[in-house]
Coordinates of C-alpha atoms in Angstrom, one line a residue:
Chain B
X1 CA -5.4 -27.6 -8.9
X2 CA -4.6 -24.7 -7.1
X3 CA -6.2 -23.4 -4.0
X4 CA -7.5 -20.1 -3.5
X5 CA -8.8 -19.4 -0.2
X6 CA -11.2 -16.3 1.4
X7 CA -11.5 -15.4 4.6
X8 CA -14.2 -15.0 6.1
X9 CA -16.8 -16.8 4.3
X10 CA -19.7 -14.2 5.8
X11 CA -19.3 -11.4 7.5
X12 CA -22.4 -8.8 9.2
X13 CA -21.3 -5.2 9.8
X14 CA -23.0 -2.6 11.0
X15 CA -23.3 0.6 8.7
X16 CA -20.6 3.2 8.5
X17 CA -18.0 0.6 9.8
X18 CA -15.3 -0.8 7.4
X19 CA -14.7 -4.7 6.8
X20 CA -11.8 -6.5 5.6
X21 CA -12.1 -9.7 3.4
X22 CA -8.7 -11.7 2.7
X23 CA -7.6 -13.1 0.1
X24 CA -4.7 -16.2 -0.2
X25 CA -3.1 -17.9 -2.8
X26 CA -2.3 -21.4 -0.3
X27 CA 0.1 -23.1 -2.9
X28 CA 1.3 -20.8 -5.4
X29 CA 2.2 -16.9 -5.8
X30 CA 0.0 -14.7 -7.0
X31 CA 1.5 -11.1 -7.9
X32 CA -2.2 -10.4 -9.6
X33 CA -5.6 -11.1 -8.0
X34 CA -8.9 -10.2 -9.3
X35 CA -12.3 -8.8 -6.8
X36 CA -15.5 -9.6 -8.4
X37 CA -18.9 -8.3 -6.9
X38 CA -22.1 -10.6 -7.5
X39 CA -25.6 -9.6 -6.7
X40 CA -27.9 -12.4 -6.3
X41 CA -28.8 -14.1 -8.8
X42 CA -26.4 -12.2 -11.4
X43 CA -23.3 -12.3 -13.0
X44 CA -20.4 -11.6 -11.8
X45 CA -18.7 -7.8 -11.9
X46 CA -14.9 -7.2 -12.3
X47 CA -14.4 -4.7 -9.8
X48 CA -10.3 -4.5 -9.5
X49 CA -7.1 -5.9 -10.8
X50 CA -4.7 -6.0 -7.6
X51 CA -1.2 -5.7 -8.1
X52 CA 1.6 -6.6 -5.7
X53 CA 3.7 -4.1 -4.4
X54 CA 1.4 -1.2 -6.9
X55 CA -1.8 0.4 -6.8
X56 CA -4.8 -1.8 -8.0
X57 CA -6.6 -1.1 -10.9
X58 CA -10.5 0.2 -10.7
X59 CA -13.1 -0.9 -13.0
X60 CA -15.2 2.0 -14.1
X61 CA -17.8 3.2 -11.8
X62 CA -16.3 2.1 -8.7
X63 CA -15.1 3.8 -5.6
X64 CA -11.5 3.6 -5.1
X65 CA -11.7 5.1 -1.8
X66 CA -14.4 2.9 -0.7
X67 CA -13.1 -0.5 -1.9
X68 CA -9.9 0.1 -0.5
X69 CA -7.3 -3.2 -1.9
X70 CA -4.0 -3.9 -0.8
X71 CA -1.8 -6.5 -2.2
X72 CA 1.2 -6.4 0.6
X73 CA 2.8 -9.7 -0.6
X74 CA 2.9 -12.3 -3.2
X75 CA 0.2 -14.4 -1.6
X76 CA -2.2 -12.1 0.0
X77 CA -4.9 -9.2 -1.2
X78 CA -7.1 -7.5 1.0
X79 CA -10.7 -5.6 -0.3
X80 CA -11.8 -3.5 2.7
X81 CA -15.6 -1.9 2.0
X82 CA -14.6 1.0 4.3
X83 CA -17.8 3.2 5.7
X84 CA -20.3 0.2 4.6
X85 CA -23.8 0.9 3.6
X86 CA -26.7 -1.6 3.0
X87 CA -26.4 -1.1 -0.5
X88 CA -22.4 -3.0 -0.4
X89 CA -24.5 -6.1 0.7
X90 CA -22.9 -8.6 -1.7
X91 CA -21.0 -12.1 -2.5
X92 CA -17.2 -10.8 -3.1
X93 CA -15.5 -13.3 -4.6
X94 CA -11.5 -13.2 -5.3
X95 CA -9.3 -14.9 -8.0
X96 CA -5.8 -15.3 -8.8
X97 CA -3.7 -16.8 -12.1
X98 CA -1.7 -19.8 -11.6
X99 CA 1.5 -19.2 -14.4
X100 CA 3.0 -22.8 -13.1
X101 CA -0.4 -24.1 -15.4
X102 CA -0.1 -24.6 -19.5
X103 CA -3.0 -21.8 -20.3
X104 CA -2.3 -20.1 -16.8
X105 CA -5.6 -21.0 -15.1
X106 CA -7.8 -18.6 -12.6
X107 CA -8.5 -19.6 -9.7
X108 CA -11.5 -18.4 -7.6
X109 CA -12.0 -17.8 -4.0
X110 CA -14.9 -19.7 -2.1
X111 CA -16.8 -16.1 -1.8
X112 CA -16.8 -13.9 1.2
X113 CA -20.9 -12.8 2.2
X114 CA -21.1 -9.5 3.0
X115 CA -24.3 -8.1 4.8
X116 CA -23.8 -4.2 6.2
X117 CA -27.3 -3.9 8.8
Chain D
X1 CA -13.9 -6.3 -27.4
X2 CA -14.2 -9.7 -26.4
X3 CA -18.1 -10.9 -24.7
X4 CA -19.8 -14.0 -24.7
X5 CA -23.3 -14.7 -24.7
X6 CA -25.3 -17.8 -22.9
X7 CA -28.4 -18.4 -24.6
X8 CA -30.8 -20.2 -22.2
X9 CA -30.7 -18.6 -18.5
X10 CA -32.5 -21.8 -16.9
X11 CA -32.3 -25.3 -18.2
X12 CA -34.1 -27.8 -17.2
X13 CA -33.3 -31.3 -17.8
X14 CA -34.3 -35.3 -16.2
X15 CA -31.5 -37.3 -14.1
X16 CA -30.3 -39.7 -16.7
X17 CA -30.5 -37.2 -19.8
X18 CA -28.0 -35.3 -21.9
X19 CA -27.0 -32.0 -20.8
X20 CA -26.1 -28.6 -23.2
X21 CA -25.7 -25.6 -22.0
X22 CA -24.7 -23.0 -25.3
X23 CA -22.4 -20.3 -25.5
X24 CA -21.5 -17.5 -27.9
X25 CA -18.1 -15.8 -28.0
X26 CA -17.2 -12.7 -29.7
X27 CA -13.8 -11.8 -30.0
X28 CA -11.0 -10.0 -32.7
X29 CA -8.3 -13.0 -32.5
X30 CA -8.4 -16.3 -31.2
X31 CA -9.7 -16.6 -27.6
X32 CA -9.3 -18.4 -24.7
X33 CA -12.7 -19.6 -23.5
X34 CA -13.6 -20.9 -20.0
X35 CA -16.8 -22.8 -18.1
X36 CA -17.0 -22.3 -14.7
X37 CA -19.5 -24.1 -12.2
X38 CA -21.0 -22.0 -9.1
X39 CA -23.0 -24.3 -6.4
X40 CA -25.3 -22.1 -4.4
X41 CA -23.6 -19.9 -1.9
X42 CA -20.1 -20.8 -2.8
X43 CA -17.2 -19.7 -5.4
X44 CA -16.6 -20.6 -8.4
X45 CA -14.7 -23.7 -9.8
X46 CA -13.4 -24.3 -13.3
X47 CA -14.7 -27.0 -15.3
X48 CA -12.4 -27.1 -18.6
X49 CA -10.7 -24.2 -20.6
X50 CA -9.7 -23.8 -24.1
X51 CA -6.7 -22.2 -25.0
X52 CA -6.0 -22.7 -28.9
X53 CA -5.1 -26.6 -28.7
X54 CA -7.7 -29.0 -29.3
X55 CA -11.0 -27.9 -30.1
X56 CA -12.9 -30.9 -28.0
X57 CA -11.8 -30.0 -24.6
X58 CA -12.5 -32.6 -21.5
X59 CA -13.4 -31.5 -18.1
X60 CA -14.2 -32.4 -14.9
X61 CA -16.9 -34.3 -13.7
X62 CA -17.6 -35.9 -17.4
X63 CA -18.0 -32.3 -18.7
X64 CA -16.6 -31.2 -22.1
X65 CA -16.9 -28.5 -24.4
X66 CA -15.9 -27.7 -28.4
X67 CA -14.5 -25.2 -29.6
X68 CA -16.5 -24.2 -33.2
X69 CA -14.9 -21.4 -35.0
X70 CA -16.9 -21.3 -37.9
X71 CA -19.6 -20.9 -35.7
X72 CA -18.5 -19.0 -32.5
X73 CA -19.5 -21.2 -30.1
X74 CA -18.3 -23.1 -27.1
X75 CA -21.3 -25.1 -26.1
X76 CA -21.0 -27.7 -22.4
X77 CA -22.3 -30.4 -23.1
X78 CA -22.8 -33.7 -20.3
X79 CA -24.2 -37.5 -21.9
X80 CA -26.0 -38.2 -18.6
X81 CA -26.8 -35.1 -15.9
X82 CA -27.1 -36.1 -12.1
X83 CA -28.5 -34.3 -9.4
X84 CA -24.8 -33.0 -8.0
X85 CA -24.5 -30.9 -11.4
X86 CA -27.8 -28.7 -10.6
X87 CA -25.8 -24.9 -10.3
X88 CA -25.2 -21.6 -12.1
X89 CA -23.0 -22.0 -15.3
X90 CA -20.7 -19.5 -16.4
X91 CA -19.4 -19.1 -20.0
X92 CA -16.1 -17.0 -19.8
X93 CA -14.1 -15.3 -22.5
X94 CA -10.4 -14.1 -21.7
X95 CA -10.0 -10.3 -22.5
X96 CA -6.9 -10.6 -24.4
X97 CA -4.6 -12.8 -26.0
X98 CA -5.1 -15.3 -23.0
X99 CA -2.8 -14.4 -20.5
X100 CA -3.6 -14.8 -17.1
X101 CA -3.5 -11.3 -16.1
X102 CA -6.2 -10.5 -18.4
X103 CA -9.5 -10.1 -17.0
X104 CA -12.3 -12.5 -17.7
X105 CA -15.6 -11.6 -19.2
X106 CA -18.7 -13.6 -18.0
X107 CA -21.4 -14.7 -19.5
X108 CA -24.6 -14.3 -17.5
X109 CA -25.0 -17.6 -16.1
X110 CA -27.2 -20.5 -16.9
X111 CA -28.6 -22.3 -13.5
X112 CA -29.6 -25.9 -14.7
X113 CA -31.9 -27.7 -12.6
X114 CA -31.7 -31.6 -12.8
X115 CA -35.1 -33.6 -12.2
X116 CA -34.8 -36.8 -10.4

């Protein structure tokens, strides 16, 4: 199947600085991705659609301006948490569709840890 | 609006043993239904999908799942569980007509535990 891959796999910030988390399609294009928030122990929470080369879509309730996502190119979408708090401690996870597949498939990221000290 | 529902939250079953994890769906037309397996710590990792065809769908890892209209369910089912498939189970419904640009809905996760 296809790869989806997220860099980095944990990441510690300090509060009130921003961090980026990367996400790659390896072996197909991906002109949509997906950003999911989980809190431990939870489901997962659709946070954004990104689009390529257009704004992303928000999911009610959250912060555009603080989950800043970029989607500069057919196999790459950024989520920066800009100004992080403690309370944006999370497991981000990223997918992306695969149209090449019958029943175009998601495919998820390996999740990107995010603890803001 | 599409949502699915996962009845047990843990499940707990002996090496050896049949697994069944159930799942609910609610949806206005046909849907295309999902189970996804999440170890601890790491991402998620689709385990079979149903999209309309057959209603018995296989998946990895001896994994398979049916498709019951009549009923709206999409229970996983495994004949014999071994230790490797102890992790979080996610029922997923597509929101929409199953397009991949549709955003999945999740169900809130079963974690199965597997006694030796």
């Amino acid at each position: 199947g296809a790869v989806v891959s997220q860099h980095p796999s944990r990441v510690i910030c300090k509060s009130g600085t921003s961090v980026k988390i990367e996400c790659r399609s390896l072996d197909f294009q991906a002109t949509t991705m997906f950003w999911y928030r989980q809190f431990p122990k939870k489901s997962l929470m659709l946070m954004a659609t990104s689009n390529e080369g257009s704004k992303a879509t928000y999911e009610q309730g959250v912060e555009k301006d603080k989950f800043l996502i970029n989607h500069a190119s057919l196999t790459l979408s950024t989520l920066t948490v800009t100004s992080a708090h403690p309370e944006d401690s999370s497991f981000y996870i990223c997918s992306a569709p695969d149209f090449r597949e019958t029943g175009n498939t998601i495919y998820f990221g390996e999740g990107s840890w995010l603890t803001v000290v | 609006a599409q949502s699915v529902t996962q009845l047990d939250s843990h499940v707990s079953v002996s090496e050896g043993t049949p697994v069944l994890l159930r799942c609910n769906y609610s949806s206005s037309y046909s849907p295309s239904l999902f189970w996804y397996v999440q170890h601890p710590n790491k991402g998620l990792q689709l385990l079979l999908k149903y999209t309309s065809a057959a209603t018995l769908v296989k998946g990895i890892n001896g994994f398979e799942a049916e498709f019951k209209k009549s009923e709206t369910s999409f229970h996983l089912t495994k004949p014999s569980a071994h230790m490797s498939d102890a992790a979080e189970y996610f029922c997923v419904v597509s929101d929409g007509y199953g397009g991949a640009t549709n955003k999945l809905i999740f169900g809130t996760g079963t974690l199965l535990a597997v006694q030796p």
